[in-house]
Coordinates of C-alpha atoms in Angstrom, one line a residue:
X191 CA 80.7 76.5 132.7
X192 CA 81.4 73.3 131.7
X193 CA 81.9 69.5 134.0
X194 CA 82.6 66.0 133.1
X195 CA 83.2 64.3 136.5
X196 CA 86.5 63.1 135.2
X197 CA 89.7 64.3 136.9
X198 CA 91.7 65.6 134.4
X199 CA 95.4 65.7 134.2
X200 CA 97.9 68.1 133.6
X201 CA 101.3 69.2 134.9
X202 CA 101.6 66.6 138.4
X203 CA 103.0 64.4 136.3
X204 CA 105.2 62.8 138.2
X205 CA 106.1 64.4 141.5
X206 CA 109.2 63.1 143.5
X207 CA 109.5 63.0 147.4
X208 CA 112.5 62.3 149.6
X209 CA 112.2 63.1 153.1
X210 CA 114.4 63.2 156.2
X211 CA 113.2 63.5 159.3
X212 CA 109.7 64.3 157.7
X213 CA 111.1 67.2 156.3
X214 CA 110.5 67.3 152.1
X215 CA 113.9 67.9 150.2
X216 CA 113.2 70.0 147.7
X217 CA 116.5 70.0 145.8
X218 CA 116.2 66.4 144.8
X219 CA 113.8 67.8 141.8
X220 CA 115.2 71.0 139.6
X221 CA 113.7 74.2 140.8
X222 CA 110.1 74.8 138.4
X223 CA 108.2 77.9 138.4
X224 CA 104.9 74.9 139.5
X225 CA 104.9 74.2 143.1
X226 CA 103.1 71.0 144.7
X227 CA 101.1 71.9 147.4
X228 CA 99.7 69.4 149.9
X229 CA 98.0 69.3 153.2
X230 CA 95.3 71.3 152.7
X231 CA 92.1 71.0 154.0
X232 CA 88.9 69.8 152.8
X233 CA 87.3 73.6 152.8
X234 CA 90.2 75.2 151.2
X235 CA 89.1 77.2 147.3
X236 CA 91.7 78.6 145.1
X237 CA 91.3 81.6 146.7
X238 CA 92.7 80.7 149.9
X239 CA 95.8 79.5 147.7
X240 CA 96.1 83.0 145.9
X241 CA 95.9 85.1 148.9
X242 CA 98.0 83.2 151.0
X243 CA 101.0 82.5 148.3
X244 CA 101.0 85.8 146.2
X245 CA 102.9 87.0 148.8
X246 CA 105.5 85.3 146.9
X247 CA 105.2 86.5 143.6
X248 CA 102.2 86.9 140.8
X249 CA 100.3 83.3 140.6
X250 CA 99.5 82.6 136.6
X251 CA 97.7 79.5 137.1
X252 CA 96.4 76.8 139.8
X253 CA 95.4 73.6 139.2
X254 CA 93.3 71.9 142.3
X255 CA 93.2 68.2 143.2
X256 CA 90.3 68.4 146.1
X257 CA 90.0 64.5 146.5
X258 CA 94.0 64.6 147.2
X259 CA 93.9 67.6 149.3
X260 CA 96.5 69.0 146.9
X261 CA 97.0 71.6 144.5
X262 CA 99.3 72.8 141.8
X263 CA 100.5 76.5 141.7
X264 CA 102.2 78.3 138.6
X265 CA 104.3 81.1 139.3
X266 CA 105.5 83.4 136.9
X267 CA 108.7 82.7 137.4
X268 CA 111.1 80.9 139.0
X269 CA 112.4 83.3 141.5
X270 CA 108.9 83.4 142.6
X271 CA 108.4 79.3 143.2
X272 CA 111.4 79.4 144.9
X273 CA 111.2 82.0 147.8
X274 CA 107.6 80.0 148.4
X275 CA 109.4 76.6 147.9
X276 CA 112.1 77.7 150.6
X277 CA 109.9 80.4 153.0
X278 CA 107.7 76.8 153.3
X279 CA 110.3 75.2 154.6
X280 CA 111.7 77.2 157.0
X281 CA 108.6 78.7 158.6
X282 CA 105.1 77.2 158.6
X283 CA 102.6 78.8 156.1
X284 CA 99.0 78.3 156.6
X285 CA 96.1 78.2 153.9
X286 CA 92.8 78.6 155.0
X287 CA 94.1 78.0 158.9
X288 CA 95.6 74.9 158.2
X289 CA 99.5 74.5 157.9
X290 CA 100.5 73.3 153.7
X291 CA 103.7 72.2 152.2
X292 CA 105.9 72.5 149.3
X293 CA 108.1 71.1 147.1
X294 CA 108.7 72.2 143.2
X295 CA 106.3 69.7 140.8
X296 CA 108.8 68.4 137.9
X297 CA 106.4 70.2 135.7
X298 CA 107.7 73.6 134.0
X299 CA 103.8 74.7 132.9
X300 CA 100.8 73.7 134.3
X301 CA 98.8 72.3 131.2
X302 CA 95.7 73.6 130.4
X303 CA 92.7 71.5 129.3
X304 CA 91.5 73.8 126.7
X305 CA 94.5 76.0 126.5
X306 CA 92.4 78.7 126.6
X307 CA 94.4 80.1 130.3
X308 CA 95.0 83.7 130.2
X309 CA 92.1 85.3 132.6
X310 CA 92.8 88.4 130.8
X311 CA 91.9 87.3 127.5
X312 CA 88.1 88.9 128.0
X313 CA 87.2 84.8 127.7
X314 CA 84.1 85.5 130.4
X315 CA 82.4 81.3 130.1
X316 CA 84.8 78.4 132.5
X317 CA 84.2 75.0 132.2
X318 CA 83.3 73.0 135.3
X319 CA 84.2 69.7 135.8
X320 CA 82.0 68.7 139.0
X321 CA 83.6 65.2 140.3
X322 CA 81.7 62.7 142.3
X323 CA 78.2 63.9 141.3
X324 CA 76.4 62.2 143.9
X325 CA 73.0 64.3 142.9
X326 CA 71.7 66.1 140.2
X327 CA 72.8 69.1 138.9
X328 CA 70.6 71.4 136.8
X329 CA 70.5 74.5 135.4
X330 CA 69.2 75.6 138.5
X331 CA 71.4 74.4 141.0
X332 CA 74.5 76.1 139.3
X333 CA 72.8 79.3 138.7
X334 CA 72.2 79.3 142.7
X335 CA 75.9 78.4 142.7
X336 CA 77.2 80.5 140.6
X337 CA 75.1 83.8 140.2
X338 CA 76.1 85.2 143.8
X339 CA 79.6 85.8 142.5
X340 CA 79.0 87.0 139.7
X341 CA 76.5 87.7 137.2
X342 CA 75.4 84.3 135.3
X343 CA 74.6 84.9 131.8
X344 CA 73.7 81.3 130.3
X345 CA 74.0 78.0 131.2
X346 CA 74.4 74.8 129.0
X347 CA 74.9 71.2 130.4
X348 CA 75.9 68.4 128.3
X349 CA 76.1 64.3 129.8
X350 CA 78.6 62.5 128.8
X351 CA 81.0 61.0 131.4
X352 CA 79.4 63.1 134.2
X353 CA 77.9 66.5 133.8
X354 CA 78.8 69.3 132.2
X355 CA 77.7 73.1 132.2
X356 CA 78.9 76.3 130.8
X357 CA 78.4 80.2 131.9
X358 CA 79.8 83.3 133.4
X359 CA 80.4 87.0 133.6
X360 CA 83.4 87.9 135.1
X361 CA 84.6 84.3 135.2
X362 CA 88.0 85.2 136.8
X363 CA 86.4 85.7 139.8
X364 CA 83.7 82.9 139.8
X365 CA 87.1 80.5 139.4
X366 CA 89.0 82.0 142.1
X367 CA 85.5 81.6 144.6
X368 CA 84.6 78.0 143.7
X369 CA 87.2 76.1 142.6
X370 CA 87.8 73.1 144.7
X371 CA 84.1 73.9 146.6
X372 CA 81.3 71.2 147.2
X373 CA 78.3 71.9 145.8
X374 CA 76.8 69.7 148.6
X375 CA 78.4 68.3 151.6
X376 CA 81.7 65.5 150.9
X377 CA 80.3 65.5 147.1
X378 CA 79.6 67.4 143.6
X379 CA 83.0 69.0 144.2
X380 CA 83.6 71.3 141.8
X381 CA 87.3 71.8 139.5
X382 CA 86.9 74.8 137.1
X383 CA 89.1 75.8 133.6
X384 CA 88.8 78.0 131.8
X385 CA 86.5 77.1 128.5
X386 CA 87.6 76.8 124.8
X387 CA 84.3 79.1 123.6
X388 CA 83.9 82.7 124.7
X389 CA 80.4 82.6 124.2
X390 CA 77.2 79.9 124.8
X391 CA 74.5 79.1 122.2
X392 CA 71.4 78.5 123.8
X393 CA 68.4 77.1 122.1
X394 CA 66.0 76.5 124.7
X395 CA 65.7 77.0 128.6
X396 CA 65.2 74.1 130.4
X397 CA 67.3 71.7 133.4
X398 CA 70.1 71.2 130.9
X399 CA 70.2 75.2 129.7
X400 CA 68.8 78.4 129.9
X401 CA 69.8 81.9 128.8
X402 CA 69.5 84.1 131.5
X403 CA 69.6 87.1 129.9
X404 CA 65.9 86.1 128.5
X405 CA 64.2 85.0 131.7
X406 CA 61.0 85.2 133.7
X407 CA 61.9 87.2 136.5
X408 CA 60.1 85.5 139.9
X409 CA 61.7 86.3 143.6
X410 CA 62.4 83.9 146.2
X411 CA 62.2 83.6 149.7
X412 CA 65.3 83.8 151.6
X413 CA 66.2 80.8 153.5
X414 CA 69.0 80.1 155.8
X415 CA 72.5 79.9 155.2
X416 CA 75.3 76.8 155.6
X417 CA 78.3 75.6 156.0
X418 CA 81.4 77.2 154.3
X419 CA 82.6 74.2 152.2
X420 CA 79.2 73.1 151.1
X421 CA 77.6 75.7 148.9
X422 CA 74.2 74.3 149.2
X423 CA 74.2 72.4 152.0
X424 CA 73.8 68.6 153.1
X425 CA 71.8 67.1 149.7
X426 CA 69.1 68.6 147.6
X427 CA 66.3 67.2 149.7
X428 CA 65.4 66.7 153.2
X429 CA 66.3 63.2 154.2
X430 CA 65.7 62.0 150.3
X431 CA 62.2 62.7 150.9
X432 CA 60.0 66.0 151.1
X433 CA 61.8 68.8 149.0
X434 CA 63.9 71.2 150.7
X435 CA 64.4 74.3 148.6
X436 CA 68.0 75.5 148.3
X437 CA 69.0 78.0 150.5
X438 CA 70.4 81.7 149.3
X439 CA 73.9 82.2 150.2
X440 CA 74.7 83.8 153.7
X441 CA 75.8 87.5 153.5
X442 CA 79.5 87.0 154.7
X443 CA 79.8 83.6 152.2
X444 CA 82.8 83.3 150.0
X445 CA 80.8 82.5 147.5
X446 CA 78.4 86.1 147.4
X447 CA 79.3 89.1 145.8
X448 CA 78.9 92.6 147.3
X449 CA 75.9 93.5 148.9
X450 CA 75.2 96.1 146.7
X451 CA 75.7 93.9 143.7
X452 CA 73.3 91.2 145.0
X453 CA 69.8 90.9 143.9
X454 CA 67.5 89.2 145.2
X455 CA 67.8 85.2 144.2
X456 CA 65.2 84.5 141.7
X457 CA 63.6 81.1 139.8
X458 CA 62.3 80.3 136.7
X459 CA 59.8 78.4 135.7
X460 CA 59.9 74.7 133.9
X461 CA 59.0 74.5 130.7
X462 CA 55.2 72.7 130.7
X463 CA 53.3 71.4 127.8
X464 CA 51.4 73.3 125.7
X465 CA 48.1 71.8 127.3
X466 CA 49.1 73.3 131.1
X467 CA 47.0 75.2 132.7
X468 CA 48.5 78.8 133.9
X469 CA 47.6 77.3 137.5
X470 CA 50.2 74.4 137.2
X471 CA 52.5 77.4 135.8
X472 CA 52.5 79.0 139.0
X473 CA 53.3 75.9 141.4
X474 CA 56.0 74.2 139.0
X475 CA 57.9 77.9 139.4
X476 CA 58.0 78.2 143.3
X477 CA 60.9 75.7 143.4
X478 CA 64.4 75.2 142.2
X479 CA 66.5 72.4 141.1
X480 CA 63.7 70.2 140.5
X481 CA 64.6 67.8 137.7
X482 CA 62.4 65.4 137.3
X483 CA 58.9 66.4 136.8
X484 CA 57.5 62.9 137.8
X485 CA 58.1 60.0 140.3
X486 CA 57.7 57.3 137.6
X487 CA 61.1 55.8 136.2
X488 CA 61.2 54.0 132.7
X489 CA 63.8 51.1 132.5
X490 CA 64.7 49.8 129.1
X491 CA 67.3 47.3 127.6
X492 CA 65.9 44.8 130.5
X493 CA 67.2 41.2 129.9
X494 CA 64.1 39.2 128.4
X495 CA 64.7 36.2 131.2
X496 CA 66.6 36.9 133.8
X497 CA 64.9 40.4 135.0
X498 CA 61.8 40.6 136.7
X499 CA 59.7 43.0 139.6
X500 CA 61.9 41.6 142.4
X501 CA 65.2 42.2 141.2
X502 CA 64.3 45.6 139.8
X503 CA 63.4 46.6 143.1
X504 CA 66.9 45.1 144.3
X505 CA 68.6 47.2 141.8
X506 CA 66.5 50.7 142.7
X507 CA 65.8 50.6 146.0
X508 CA 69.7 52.1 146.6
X509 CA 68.0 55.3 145.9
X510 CA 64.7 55.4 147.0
X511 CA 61.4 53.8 148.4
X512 CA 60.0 51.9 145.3
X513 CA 56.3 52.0 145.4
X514 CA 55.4 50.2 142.4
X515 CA 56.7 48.2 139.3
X516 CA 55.1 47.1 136.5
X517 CA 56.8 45.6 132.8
X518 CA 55.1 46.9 129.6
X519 CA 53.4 44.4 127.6
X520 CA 53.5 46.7 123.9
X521 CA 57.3 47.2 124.6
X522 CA 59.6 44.0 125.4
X523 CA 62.2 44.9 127.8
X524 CA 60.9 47.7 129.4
X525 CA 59.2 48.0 132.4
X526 CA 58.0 51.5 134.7
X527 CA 59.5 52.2 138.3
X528 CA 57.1 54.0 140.5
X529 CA 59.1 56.0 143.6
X530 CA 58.6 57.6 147.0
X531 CA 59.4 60.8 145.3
X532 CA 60.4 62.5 141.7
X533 CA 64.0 63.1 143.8
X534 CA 64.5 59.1 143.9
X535 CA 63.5 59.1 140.3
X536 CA 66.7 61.9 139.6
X537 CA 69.1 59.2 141.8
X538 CA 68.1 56.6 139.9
X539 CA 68.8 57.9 136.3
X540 CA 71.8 59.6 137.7
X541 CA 73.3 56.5 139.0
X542 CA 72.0 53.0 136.7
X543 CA 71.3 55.0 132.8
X544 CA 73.8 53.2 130.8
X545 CA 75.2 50.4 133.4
X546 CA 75.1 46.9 131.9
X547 CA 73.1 44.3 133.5
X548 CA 73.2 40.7 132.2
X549 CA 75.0 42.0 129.8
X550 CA 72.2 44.7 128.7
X551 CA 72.9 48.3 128.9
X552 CA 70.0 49.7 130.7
X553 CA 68.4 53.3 129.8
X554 CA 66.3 55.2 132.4
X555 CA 65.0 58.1 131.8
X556 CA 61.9 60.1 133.7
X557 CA 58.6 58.2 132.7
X558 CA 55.3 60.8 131.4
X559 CA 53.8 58.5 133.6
X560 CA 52.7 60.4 137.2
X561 CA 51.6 56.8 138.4
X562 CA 52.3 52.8 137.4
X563 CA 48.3 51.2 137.0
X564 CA 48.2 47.9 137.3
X565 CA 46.6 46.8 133.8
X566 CA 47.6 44.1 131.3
X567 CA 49.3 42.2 134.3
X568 CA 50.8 39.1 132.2
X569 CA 53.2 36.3 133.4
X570 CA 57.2 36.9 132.9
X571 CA 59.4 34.4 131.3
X572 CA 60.8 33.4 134.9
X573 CA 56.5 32.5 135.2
X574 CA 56.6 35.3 137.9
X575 CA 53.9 38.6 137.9
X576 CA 54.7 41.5 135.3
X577 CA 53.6 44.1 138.5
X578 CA 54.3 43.7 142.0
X579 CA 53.2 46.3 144.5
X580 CA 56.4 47.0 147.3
X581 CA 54.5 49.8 148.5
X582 CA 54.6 48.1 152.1
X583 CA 57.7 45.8 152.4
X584 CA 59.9 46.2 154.9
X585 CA 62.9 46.0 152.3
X586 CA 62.4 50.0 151.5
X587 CA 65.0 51.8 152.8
X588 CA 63.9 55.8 153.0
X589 CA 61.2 55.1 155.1
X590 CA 62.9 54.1 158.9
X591 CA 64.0 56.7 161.3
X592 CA 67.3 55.8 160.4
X593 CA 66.7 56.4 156.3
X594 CA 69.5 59.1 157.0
X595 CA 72.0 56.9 157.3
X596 CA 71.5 55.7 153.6
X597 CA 74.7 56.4 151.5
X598 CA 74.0 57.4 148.2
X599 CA 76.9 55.5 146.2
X600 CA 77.1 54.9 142.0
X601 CA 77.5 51.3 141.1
X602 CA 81.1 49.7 142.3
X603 CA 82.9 46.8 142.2
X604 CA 83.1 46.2 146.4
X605 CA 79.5 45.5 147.7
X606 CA 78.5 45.9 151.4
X607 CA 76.6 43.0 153.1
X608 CA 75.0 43.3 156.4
X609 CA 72.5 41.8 158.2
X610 CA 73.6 38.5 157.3
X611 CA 73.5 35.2 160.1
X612 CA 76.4 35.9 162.4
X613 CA 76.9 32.2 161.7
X614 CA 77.9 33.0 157.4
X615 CA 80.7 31.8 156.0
X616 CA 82.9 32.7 153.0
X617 CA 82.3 29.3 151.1
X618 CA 78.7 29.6 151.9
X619 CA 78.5 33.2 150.6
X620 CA 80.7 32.0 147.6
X621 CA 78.1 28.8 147.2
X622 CA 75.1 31.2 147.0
X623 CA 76.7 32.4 144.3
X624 CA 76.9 29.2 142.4
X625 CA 73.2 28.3 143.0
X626 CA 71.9 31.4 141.8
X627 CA 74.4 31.4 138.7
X628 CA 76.0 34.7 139.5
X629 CA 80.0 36.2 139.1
X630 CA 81.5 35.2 142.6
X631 CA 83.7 37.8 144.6
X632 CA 87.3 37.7 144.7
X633 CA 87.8 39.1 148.0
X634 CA 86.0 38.5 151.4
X635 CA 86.2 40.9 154.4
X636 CA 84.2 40.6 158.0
X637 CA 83.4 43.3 159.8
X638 CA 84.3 42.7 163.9
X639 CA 81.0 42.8 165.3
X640 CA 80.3 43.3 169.1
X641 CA 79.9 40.1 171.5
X642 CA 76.0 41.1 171.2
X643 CA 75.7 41.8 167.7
X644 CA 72.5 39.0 166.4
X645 CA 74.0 39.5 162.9
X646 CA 77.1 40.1 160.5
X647 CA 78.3 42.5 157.7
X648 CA 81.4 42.6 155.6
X649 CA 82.2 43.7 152.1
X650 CA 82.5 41.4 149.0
X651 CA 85.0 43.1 145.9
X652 CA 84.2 41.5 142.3
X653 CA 86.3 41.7 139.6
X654 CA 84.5 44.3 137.4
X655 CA 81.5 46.8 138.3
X656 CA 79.4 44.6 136.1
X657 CA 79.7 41.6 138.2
X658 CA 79.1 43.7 141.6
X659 CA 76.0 44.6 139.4
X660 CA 74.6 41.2 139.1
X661 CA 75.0 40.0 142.1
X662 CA 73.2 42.8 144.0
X663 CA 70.7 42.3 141.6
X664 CA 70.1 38.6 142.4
X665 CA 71.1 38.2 145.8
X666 CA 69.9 41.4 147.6
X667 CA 66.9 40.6 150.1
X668 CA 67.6 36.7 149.4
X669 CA 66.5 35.2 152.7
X670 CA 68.9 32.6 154.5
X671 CA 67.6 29.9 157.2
X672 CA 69.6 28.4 159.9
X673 CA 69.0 25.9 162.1
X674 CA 67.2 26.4 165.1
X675 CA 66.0 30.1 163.9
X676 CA 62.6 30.3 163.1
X677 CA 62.6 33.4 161.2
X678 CA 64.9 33.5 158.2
X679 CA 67.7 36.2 157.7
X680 CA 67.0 38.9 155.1
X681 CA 70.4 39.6 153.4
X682 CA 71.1 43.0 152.3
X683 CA 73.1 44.5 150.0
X684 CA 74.3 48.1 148.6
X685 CA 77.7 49.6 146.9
X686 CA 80.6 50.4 149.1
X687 CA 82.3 53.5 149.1
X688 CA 85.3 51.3 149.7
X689 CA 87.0 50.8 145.9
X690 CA 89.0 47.8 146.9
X691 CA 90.0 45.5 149.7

């Protein structure tokens, strides 16, 4: 299996609407043996598609667009697309309990990303392009994926633009079960191809791959089971703080095989160092999907002046409590990030490896350190400490009753403000700026706030990512003072999910 959390094209090229009465005309675009298919529902796998349209005629391909709630279907012939083209708008045909629609795509083929397409070439490993990977994926958490279909073999991940991953015995009907699935709830959605390779080279088992075939067989408790559209559930840990192992699939899932085919879910071990004792063996093998191995973060590429403590808490508290940071003396630009948990640590390097900062592109990684010491505390260039201690601000975020309501969200170019003085302005916002020599926003948007509400939120769009970037890093947590207040207001930042005003 193989994922790069880019959308790829092929074969919507173009589709044409005209509609009367809110009734699609189909013969404004030349009969195709691809059909458009749209209002479908968030839940809805290319399953639902096949056994609801072969009816029709024999499907060759399908194409899903999950974010769009659309889908492209490939007939094998005309005749075929046109009796679904025409039944669809006559009568109302419902996938997966929801009514869809159709119109002919002005595409004759559905391209294939690898061209490899035929599912009865014997090509048994699919490529899996997982979009919006709001968590980490590992070996581990595909194998729980995946294996309950069918038999996983091996498993390699490579990260480029997102994640990727490759795998699969009897891929055919893996594709068919989890195409246009979530891995977790409203996220990690996975689009699946068929891959290039027909087999996997594996060199060593760890979170980015492992060869099954060569494992160290352990069993597993059996958990609960979930929701139909989210094959492991909410997120991979309980409110983003204890871990809460992921849960075997429910016998009547989608997603399982036969009963008689299923074994028992199993896990495997992470690899240790040579110096571990068989003790620490035991325990690091009675989870899964556990990707970082320690709560410490390592930042590098820092800008020499302009970062310090403060604003890499501003930057990292998005994804967890930080506990602890301290910049390395021996090696300029680089500091350590000690976090509520090794989970926050897997957010972190998820979502800020490789974003540019003051025009630095940062690198974190998972630190060997399993704690940040305060030694060889030295003054930065900004003459402010080289370690702070957050461990008991108020400014971490995982730690309220309401820490559920945290949205984990990648760096964007639309911030959200909130608890700001209900008394803020736009040119005072856009002064702030100014004074603290960061990019100003573009575009300004208030929230309507309730005759009671003691303060205000809104959403500030930059012009590029980077920008966004900076000024979280600067502003977030910057206290404001009004008149007659006598406590300041703490302003608070994160990314939006909104991508534009």
């Amino acid at each position: 299996m193989v994922v790069d959390g880019q959308s790829r094209g092929g074969g919507v090229g173009g589709l044409l609407f005209s509609l009367q009465d809110g009734v699609e005309d189909s013969h404004r675009i030349p009969p195709s043996p691809v059909v458009h298919v749209r209002g479908l529902c968030d839940a809805v796998v290319e399953a639902d598609l096949v056994e609801a349209l072969d009816k029709f005629g024999n499907i060759c391909y399908v194409m899903m667009m999950p974010f769009k709630r659309q889908a492209l279907v490939e007939f094998d012939s005309v005749e075929s697309a046109e009796r679904c083209v025409l039944c669809g708008g006559r009568e109302a045909v419902y996938i997966a309990e929801q009514q869809a629609f159709f119109n002919f795509s002005t595409s004759q083929r559905i391209t294939r990303p690898t061209n490899a397409d035929d599912p009865t070439s014997g090509n048994k490993v699919l490529l899996l392009s997982i979009q919006n990977p709001l968590y980490p994926i590992t070996t581990d958490v595909l194998y729980t994926v995946c294996n309950p279909v069918s038999n996983v073999l091996r498993i390699v991940i490579f990260k480029r633009n997102g994640i990727q991953a490759m795998s699969v015995e009897d891929a055919q009907k893996a594709k068919l079960a989890l195409n246009g699935a979530d891995i977790y709830a409203g996220c990690c959605t996975l689009k699946i191809e068929y891959a290039r390779p027909n087999r996997l080279n594996v060199v060593r088992n760890d979170n980015s791959s492992w060869d099954y075939s060569k494992p160290f067989l352990l069993h597993r408790e059996r958990g609960k089971g979930r929701q139909r559209q989210a094959i492991l559930g909410e997120h991979p840990s309980n409110g983003y703080g204890p871990h809460c192992p992921l849960l075997p699939l429910p016998s009547n899932s989608r997603y399982r095989r036969s009963s008689e085919e299923v074994q028992d879910l199993i896990s495997y071990p992470l690899l240790l160092p040579k110096n571990a004792s068989s003790s620490s063996s035991s325990s690091s093998s009675s989870f899964l999907g556990h990707a970082a191995s320690s709560a410490v973060a390592m930042v590098s590429g820092l800008h020499p002046a302009k970062m310090n403590c403060s604003r890499i808490f501003n930057l990292f508290c998005l994804y967890g409590n930080v506990e602890k940071v301290k910049f390395m003396k021996s090696v300029p630009g680089t500091a350590l990030v000690e976090m509520g948990d090794e989970y926050a640590v897997d957010r972190a390097v998820t979502h800020l490896n490789s974003i540019k900062v003051f025009g630095k592109k940062l690198n974190v990684c998972v630190s060997k350190q399993h704690a940040v010491i305060p030694s060889q505390v030295f003054e930065l260039a900004d003459s402010s400490s080289s370690y702070q201690d957050f461990s008991l601000t108020r400014n971490n975020r995982f730690s309220s009753t309401h820490s559920g309501r945290n949205i984990i969200q990648p760096p964007a170019t639309v911030l959200h403000f909130y608890n700001a003085p209900p008394t803020l302005t736009q040119h005072q916002l856009h002064k702030l700026c100014t004074e603290h020599n960061v990019p100003a926003f573009s575009k300004f948007k208030v929230f309507d706030a309730k005759p009671s509400s003691k303060t205000l939120s809104g959403l500030l769009e930059f012009d590029s990512k980077t920008e966004a970037v900076e000024a979280l890093t600067v502003l977030n947590h910057h206290q404001i003072r009004i008149p007659n207040s006598s406590n300041p207001f703490t302003l608070k930042l994160c990314f939006s999910t909104s991508s534009h005003l």
